CSV table of C-alpha atoms and ligand atoms in Angstrom, one decimal:
chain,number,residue,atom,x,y,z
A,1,UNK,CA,-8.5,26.9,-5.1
A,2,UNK,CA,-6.7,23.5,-5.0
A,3,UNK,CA,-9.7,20.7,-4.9
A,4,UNK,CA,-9.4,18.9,-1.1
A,5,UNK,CA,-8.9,15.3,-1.2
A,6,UNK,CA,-10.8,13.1,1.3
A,7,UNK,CA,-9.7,9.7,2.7
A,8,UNK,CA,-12.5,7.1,2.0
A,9,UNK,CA,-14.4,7.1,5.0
A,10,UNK,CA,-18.2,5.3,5.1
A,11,UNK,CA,-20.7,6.6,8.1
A,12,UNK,CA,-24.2,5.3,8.5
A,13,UNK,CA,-26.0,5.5,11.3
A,14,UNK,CA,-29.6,3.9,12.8
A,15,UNK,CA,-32.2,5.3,15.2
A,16,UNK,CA,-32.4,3.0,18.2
A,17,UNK,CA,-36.7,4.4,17.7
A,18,UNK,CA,-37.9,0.7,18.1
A,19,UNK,CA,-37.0,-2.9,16.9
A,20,UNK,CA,-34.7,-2.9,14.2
A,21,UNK,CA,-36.3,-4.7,11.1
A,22,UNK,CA,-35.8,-6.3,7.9
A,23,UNK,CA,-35.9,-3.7,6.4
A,24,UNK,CA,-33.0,-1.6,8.2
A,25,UNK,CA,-31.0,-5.1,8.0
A,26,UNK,CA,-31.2,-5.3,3.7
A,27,UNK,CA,-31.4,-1.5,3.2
A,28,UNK,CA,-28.6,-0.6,5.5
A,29,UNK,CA,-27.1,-3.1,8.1
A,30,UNK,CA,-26.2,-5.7,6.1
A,31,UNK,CA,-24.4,-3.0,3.1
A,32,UNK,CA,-22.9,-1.7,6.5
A,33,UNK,CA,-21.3,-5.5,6.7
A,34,UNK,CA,-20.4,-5.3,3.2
A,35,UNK,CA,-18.6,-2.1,3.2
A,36,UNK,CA,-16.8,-2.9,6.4
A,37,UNK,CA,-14.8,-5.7,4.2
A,38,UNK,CA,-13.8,-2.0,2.2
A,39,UNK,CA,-10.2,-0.1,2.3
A,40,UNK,CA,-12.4,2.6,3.6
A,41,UNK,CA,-12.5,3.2,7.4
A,42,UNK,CA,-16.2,2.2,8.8
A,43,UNK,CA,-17.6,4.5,11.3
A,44,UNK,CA,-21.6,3.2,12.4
A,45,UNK,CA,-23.4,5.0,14.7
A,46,UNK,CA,-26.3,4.7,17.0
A,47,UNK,CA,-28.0,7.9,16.3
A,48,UNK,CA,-30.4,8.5,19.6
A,49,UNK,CA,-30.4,12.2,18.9
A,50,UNK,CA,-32.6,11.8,15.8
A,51,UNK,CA,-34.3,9.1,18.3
A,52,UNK,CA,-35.8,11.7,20.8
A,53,UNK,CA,-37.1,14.1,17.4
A,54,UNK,CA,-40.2,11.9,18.4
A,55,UNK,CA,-41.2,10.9,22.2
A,56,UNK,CA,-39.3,8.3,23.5
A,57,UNK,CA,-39.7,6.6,27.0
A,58,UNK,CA,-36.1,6.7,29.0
A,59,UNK,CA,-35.5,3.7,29.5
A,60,UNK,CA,-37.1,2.1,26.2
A,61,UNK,CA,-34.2,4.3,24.5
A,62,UNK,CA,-31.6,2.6,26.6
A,63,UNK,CA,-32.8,-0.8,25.8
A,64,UNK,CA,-33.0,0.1,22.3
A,65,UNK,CA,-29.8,1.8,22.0
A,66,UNK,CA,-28.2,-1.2,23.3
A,67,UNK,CA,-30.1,-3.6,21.3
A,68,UNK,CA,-29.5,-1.6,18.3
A,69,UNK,CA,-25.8,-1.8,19.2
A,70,UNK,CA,-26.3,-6.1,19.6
A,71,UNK,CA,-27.9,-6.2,16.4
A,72,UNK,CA,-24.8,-4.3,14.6
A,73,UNK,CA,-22.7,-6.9,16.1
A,74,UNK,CA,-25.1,-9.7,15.5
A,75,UNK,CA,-25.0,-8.9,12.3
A,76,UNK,CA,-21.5,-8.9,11.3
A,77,UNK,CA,-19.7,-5.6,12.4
A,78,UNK,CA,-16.8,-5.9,14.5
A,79,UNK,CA,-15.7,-3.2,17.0
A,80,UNK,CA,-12.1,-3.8,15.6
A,81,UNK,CA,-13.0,-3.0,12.2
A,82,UNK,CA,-15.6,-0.2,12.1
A,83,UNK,CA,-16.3,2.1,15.0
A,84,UNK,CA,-19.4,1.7,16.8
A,85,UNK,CA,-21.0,4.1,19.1
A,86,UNK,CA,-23.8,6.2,20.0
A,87,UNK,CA,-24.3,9.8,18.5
A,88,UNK,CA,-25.1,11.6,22.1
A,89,UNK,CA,-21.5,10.8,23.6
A,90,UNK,CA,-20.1,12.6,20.5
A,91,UNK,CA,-20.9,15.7,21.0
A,92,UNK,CA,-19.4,17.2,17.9
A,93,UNK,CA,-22.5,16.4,15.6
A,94,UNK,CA,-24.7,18.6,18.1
A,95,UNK,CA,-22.3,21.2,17.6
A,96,UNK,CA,-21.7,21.0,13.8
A,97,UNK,CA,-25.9,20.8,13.5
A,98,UNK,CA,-26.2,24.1,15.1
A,99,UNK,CA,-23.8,25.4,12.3
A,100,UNK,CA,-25.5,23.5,9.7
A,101,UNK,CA,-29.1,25.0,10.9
A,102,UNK,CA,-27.7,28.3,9.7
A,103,UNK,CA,-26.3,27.2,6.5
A,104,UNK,CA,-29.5,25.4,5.3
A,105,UNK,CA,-32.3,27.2,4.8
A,106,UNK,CA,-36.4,26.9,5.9
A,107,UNK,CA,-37.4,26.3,2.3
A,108,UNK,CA,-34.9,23.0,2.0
A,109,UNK,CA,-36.2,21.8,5.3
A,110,UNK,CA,-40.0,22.2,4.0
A,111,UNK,CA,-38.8,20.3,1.3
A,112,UNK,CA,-38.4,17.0,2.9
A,113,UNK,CA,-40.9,14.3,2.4
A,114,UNK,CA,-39.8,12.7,5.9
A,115,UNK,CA,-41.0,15.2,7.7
A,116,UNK,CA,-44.4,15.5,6.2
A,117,UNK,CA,-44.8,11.7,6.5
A,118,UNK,CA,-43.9,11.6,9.9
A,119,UNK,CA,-45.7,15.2,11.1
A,120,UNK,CA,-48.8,14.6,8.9
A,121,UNK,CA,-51.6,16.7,9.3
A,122,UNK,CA,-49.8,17.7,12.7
A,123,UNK,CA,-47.2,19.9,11.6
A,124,UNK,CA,-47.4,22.3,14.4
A,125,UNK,CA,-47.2,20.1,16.5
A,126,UNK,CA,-44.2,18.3,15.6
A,127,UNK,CA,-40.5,18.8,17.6
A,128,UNK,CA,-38.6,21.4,16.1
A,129,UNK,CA,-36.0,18.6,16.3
A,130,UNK,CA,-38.0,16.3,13.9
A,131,UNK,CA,-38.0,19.8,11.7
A,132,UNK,CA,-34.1,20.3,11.9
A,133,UNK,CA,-33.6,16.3,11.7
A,134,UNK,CA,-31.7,16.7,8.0
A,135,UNK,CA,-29.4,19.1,9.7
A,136,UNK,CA,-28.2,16.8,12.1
A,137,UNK,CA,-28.0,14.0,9.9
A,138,UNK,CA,-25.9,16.4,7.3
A,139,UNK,CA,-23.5,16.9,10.9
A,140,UNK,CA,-23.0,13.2,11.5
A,141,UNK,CA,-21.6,12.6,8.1
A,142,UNK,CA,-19.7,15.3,7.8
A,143,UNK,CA,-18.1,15.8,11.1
A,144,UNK,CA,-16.2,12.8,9.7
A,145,UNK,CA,-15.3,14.1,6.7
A,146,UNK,CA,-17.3,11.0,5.3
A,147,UNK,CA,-17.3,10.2,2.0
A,148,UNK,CA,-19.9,7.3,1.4
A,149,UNK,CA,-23.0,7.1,3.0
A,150,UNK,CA,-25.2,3.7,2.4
A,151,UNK,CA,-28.6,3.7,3.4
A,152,UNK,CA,-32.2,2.4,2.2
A,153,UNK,CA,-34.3,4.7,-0.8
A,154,UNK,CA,-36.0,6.2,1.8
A,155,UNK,CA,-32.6,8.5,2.9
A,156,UNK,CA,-32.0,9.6,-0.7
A,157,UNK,CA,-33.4,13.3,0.3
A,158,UNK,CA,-32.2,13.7,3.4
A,159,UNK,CA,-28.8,12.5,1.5
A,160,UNK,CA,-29.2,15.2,-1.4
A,161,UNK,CA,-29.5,17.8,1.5
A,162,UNK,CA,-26.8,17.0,3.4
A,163,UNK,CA,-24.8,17.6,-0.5
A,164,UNK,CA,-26.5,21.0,-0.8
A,165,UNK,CA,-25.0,21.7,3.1
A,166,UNK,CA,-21.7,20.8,2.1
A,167,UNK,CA,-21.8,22.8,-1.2
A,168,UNK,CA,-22.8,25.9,0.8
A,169,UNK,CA,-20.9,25.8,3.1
A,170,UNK,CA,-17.6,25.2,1.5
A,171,UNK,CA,-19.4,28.5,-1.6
A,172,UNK,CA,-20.3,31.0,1.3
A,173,UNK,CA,-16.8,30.4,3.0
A,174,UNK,CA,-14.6,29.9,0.3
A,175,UNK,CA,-13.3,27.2,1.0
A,176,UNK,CA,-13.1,24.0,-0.3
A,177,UNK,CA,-13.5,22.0,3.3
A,178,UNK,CA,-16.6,19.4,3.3
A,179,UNK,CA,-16.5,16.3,1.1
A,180,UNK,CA,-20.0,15.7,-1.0
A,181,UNK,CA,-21.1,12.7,-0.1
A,182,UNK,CA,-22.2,9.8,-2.2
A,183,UNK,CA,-25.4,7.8,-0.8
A,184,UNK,CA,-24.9,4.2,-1.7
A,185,UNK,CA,-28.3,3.1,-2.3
A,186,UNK,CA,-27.7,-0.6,-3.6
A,187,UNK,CA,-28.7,-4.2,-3.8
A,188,UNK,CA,-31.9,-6.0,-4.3
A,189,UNK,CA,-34.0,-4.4,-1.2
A,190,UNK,CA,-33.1,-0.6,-1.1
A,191,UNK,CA,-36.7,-0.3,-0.4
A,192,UNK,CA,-38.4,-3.2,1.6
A,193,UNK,CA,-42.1,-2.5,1.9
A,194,UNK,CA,-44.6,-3.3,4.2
A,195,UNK,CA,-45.9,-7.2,4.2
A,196,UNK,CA,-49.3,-5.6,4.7
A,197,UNK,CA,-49.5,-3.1,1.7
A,198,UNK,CA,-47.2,-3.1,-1.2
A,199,UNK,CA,-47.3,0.3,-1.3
A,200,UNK,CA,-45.9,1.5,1.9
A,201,UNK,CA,-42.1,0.7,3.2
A,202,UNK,CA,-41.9,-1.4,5.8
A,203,UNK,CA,-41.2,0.3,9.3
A,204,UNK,CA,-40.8,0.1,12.7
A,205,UNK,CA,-44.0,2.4,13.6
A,206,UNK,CA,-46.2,1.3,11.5
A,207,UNK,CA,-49.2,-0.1,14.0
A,208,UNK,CA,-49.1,-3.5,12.7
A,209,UNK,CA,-46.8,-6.0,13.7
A,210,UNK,CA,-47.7,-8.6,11.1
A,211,UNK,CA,-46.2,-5.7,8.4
A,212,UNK,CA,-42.8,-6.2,9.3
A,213,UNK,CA,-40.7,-9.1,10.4
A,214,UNK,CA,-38.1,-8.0,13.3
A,215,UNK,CA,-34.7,-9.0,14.2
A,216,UNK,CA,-36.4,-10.8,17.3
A,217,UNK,CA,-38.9,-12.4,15.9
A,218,UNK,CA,-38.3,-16.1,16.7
A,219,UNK,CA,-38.9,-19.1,13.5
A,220,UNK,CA,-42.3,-19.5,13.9
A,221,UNK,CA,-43.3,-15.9,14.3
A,222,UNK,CA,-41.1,-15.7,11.0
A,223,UNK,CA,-43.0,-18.2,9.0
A,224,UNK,CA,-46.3,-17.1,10.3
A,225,UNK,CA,-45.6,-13.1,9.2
A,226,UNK,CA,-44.7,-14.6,5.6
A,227,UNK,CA,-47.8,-16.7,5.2
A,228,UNK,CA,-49.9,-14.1,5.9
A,229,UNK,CA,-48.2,-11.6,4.2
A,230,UNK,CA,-50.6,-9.9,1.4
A,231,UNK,CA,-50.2,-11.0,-2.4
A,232,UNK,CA,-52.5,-12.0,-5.0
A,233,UNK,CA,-53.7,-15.0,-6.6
A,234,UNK,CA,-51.7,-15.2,-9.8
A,235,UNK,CA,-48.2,-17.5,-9.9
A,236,UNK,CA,-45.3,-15.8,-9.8
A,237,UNK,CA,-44.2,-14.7,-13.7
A,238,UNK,CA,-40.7,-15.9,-14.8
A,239,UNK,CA,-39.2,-12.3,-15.6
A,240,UNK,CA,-39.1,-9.1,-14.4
A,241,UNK,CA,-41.4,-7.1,-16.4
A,242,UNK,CA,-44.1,-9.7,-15.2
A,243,UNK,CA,-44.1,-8.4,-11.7
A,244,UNK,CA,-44.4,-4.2,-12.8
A,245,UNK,CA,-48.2,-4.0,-11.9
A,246,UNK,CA,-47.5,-7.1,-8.5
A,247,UNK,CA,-46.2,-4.4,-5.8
A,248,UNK,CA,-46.7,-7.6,-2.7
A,249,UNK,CA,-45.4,-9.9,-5.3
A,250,UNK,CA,-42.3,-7.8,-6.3
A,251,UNK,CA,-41.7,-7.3,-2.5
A,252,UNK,CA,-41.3,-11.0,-1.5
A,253,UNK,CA,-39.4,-11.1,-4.6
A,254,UNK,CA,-36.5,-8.8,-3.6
A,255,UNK,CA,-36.1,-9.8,0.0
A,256,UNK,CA,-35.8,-13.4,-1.6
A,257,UNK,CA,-33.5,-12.1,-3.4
A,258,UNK,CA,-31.0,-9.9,-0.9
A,259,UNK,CA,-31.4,-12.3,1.7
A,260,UNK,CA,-30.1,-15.2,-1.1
A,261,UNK,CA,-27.3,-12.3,-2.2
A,262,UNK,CA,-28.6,-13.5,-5.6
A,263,UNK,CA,-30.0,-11.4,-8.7
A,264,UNK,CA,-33.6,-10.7,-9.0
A,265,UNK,CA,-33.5,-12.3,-12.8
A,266,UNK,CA,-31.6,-15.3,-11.1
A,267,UNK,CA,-34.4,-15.1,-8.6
A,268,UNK,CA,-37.4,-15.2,-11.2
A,269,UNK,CA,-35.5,-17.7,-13.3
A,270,UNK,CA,-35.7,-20.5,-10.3
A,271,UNK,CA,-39.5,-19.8,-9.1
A,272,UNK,CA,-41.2,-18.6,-12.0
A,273,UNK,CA,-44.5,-20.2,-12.4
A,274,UNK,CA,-44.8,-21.2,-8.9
A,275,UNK,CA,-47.7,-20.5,-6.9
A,276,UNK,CA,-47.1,-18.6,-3.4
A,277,UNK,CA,-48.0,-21.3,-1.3
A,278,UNK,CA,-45.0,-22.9,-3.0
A,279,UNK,CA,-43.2,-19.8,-2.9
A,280,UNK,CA,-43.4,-18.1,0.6
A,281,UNK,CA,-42.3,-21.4,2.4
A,282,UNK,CA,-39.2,-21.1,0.5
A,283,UNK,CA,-38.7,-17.6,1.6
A,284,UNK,CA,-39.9,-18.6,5.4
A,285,UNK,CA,-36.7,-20.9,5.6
A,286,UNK,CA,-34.3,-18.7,3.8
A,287,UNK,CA,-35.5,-15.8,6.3
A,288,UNK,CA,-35.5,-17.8,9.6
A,289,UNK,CA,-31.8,-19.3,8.0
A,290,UNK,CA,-30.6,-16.2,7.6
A,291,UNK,CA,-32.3,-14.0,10.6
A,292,UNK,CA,-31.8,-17.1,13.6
A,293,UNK,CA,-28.6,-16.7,13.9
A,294,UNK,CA,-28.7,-13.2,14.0
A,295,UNK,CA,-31.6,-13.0,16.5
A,296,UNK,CA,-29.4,-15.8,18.9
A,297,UNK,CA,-26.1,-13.6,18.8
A,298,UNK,CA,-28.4,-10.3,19.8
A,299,UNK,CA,-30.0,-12.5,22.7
A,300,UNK,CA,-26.9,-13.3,23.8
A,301,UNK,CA,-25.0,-10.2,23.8
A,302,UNK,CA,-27.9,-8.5,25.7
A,303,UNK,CA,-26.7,-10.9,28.4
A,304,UNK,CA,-24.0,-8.5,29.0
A,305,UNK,CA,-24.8,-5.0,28.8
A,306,UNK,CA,-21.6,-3.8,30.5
A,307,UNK,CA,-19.7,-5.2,27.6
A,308,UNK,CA,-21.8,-3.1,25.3
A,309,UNK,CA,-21.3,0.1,27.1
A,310,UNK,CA,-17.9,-0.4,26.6
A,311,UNK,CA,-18.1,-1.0,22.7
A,312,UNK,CA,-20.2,2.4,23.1
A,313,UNK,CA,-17.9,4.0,24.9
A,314,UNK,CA,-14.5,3.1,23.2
A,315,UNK,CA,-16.0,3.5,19.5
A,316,UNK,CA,-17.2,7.1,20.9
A,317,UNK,CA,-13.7,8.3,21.9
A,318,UNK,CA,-12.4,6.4,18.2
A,319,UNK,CA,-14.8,9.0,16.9
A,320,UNK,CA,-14.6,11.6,18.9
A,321,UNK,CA,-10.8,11.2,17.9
A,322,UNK,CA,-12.2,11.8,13.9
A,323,UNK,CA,-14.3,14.8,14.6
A,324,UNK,CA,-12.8,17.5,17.1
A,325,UNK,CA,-10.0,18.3,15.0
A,326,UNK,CA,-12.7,18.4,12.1
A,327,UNK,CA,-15.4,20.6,14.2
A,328,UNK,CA,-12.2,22.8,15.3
A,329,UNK,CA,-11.3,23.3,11.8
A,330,UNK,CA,-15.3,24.4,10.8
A,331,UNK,CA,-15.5,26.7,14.1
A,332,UNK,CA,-11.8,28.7,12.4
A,333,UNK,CA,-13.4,28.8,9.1
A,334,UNK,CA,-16.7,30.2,10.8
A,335,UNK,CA,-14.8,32.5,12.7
A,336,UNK,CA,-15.5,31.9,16.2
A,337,UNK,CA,-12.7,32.7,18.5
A,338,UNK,CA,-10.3,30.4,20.3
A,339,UNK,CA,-11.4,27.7,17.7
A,340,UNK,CA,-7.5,26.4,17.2
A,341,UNK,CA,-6.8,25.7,20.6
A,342,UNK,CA,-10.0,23.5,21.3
B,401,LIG,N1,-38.3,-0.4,4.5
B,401,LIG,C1,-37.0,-0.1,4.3
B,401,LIG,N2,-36.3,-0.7,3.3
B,401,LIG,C2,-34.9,-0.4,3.1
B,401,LIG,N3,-34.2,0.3,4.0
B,401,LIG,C3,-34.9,0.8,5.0
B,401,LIG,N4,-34.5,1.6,6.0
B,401,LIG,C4,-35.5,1.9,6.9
B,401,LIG,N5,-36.6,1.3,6.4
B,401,LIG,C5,-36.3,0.7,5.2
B,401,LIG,C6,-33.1,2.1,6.2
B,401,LIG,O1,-32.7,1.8,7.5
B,401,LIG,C7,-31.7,2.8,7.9
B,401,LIG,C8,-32.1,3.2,9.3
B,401,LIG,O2,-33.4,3.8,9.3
B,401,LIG,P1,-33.7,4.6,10.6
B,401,LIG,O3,-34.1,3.8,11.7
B,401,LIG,O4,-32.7,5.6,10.9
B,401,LIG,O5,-35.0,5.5,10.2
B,401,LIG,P2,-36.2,5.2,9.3
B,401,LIG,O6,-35.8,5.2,7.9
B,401,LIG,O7,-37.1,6.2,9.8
B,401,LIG,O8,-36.6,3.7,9.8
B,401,LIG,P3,-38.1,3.3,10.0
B,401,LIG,O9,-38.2,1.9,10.3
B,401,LIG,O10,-38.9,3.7,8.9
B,401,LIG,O11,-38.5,4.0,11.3
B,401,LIG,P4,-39.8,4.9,11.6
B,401,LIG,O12,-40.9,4.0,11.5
B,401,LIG,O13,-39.5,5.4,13.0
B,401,LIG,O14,-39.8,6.0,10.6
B,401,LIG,C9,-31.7,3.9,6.9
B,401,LIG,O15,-30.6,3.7,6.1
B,401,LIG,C10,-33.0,3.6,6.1
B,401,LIG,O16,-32.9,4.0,4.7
């Protein structure tokens, strides 16, 4: 069997579940930037399927989605360069889920840490939806034939799944047909945690406001998050190793240094042996520097949703464009009739 070779093609994708936070914007939004400045073609999605796996008001959704899609711009993607839209008016990835849902099997799903975090002791309970969730993601990326997928840490599973998919797919068929996908898990924050507790990532349900800092979070509310942000009483070391046994410590230490694009030894080398009260206004001014202007650009694109729809809606037919030809070609290989003239 000849081995199939793929155009470079990134996809990432975030849920519009809630304000998008520091932590999406290291982990994933601002690699999404990065990547966009790639040969490869940039495909960024808005991914309210995976939204609705937990309850979401209607109209919250909306505003998020948007919001979610003023952020991406905010932050540096440009509907000329990457494709922007929102997974539910592309409705290939539904249908390529409900192939993948009988390619992967019960035991892989079980598998996945998400969905015990997220179900806890509920599991019963949960949306089969939130169950399937690695499915679906597995369908957005390879609908598009993708072949690099950047995301935070926390995606390394579902990203390892979405590779087993593929691999199945392409043994049980015989055919050599879906890429397998690198995860790009880089840069100084691939796992932001919580301001609150060290030892949990920071996130957009977590109850407390004060454990994240949002993309709308004006200056003050900034500065005020950082200052009271947990740590402990010691300076900060001058290397590394210093900072194994410091999770809070090590935490304000990375975003310092993603948000400063600099190395976290060149981090360390400038403010080791400085005390935090030294240390977090630093970090307050670099993150209001850095997150203003971002939070200004969302405001003001949220002036004009109608020009947002239309982002949504031409990036979706740009996609759309991508994937029929590729769900077509999966429907022939699976054998369902009338698949080639779709
Ligand atoms: N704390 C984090 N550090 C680095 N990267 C992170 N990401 C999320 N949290 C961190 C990355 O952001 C992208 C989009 O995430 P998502 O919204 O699709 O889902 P999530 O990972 O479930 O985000 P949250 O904030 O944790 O939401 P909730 O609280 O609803 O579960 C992904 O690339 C993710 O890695």
């Amino acid at each position: 069997m000849a081995e199939a070779s793929y155009t470079p093609r990134v996809f990432s994708g975030i849920q519009p579940s809630g304000n998008l936070h520091l932590g999406n914007y290291l982990g994933a939004l601002k690699r999404f930037v990065d990547m966009q400045e790639s040969d490869a073609q940039t495909i960024y999605c808005m991914v309210d399927l995976h939204a609705i796996t937990v309850w979401q008001e209607p109209e919250k959704l909306r505003h998020a989605t948007r919001e979610l899609c003023a952020g991406f711009i905010a932050a540096g993607l440009d509907a000329k360069k990457s494709i922007l839209f929102n997974q539910s008016q592309v409705a290939e990835h539904a249908q390529l889920a409900w192939i993948f849902n009988c390619v992967a099997r019960m035991g892989w799903m079980k598998r996945m840490t998400q969905f015990k975090d997220k179900a806890g002791k509920n599991a019963e309970n949960a949306s089969l939806g939130l169950f399937g969730y690695p499915a679906l993601m597995a369908a957005d990326i390879l609908v598009y034939h993708a072949t690099h997928v950047p995301v935070g840490e926390d995606q390394k599973q579902h990203l390892e799944l979405t590779r087993d998919i593929a691999m199945k797919f392409n043994h049980d068929y015989g055919v050599d047909f879906f890429p397998i996908t690198e995860p790009v898990i880089e840069g100084a924050a691939t796992r932001v945690m919580s301001l609150r507790d060290g030892s949990k990532k920071m996130s957009k349900s977590d109850p407390s406001d004060l454990s994240r800092i949002n993309l709308t979070d004006d200056a003050d509310t900034i500065a005020k998050k950082i200052r009271k942000a947990k740590t402990d009483p010691e300076p900060l070391p001058s290397e590394i190793d210093g900072l194994e046994a410091r999770p809070e410590a090590r935490n304000l230490v990375n975003i310092y240094a993603a948000l400063a694009d600099m190395s976290v030894e060149a981090v360390m080398a400038d403010v080791g042996g400085r005390a935090f009260s030294e240390f977090k206004p630093m970090l307050a001014d670099l993150a209001v520097a850095k997150l203003a202007p971002i939070s200004d650009e969302m405001a003001r694109l949220m002036r004009d949703v109608g020009e947002i729809d239309r982002i949504l809606s031409q990036g979706a037919d740009k996609a759309r464009a991508i994937a029929a030809p590729i769900l077509s070609q999966t429907y022939e290989i699976v054998g369902m009739v009338g698949a080639g003239v779709r």
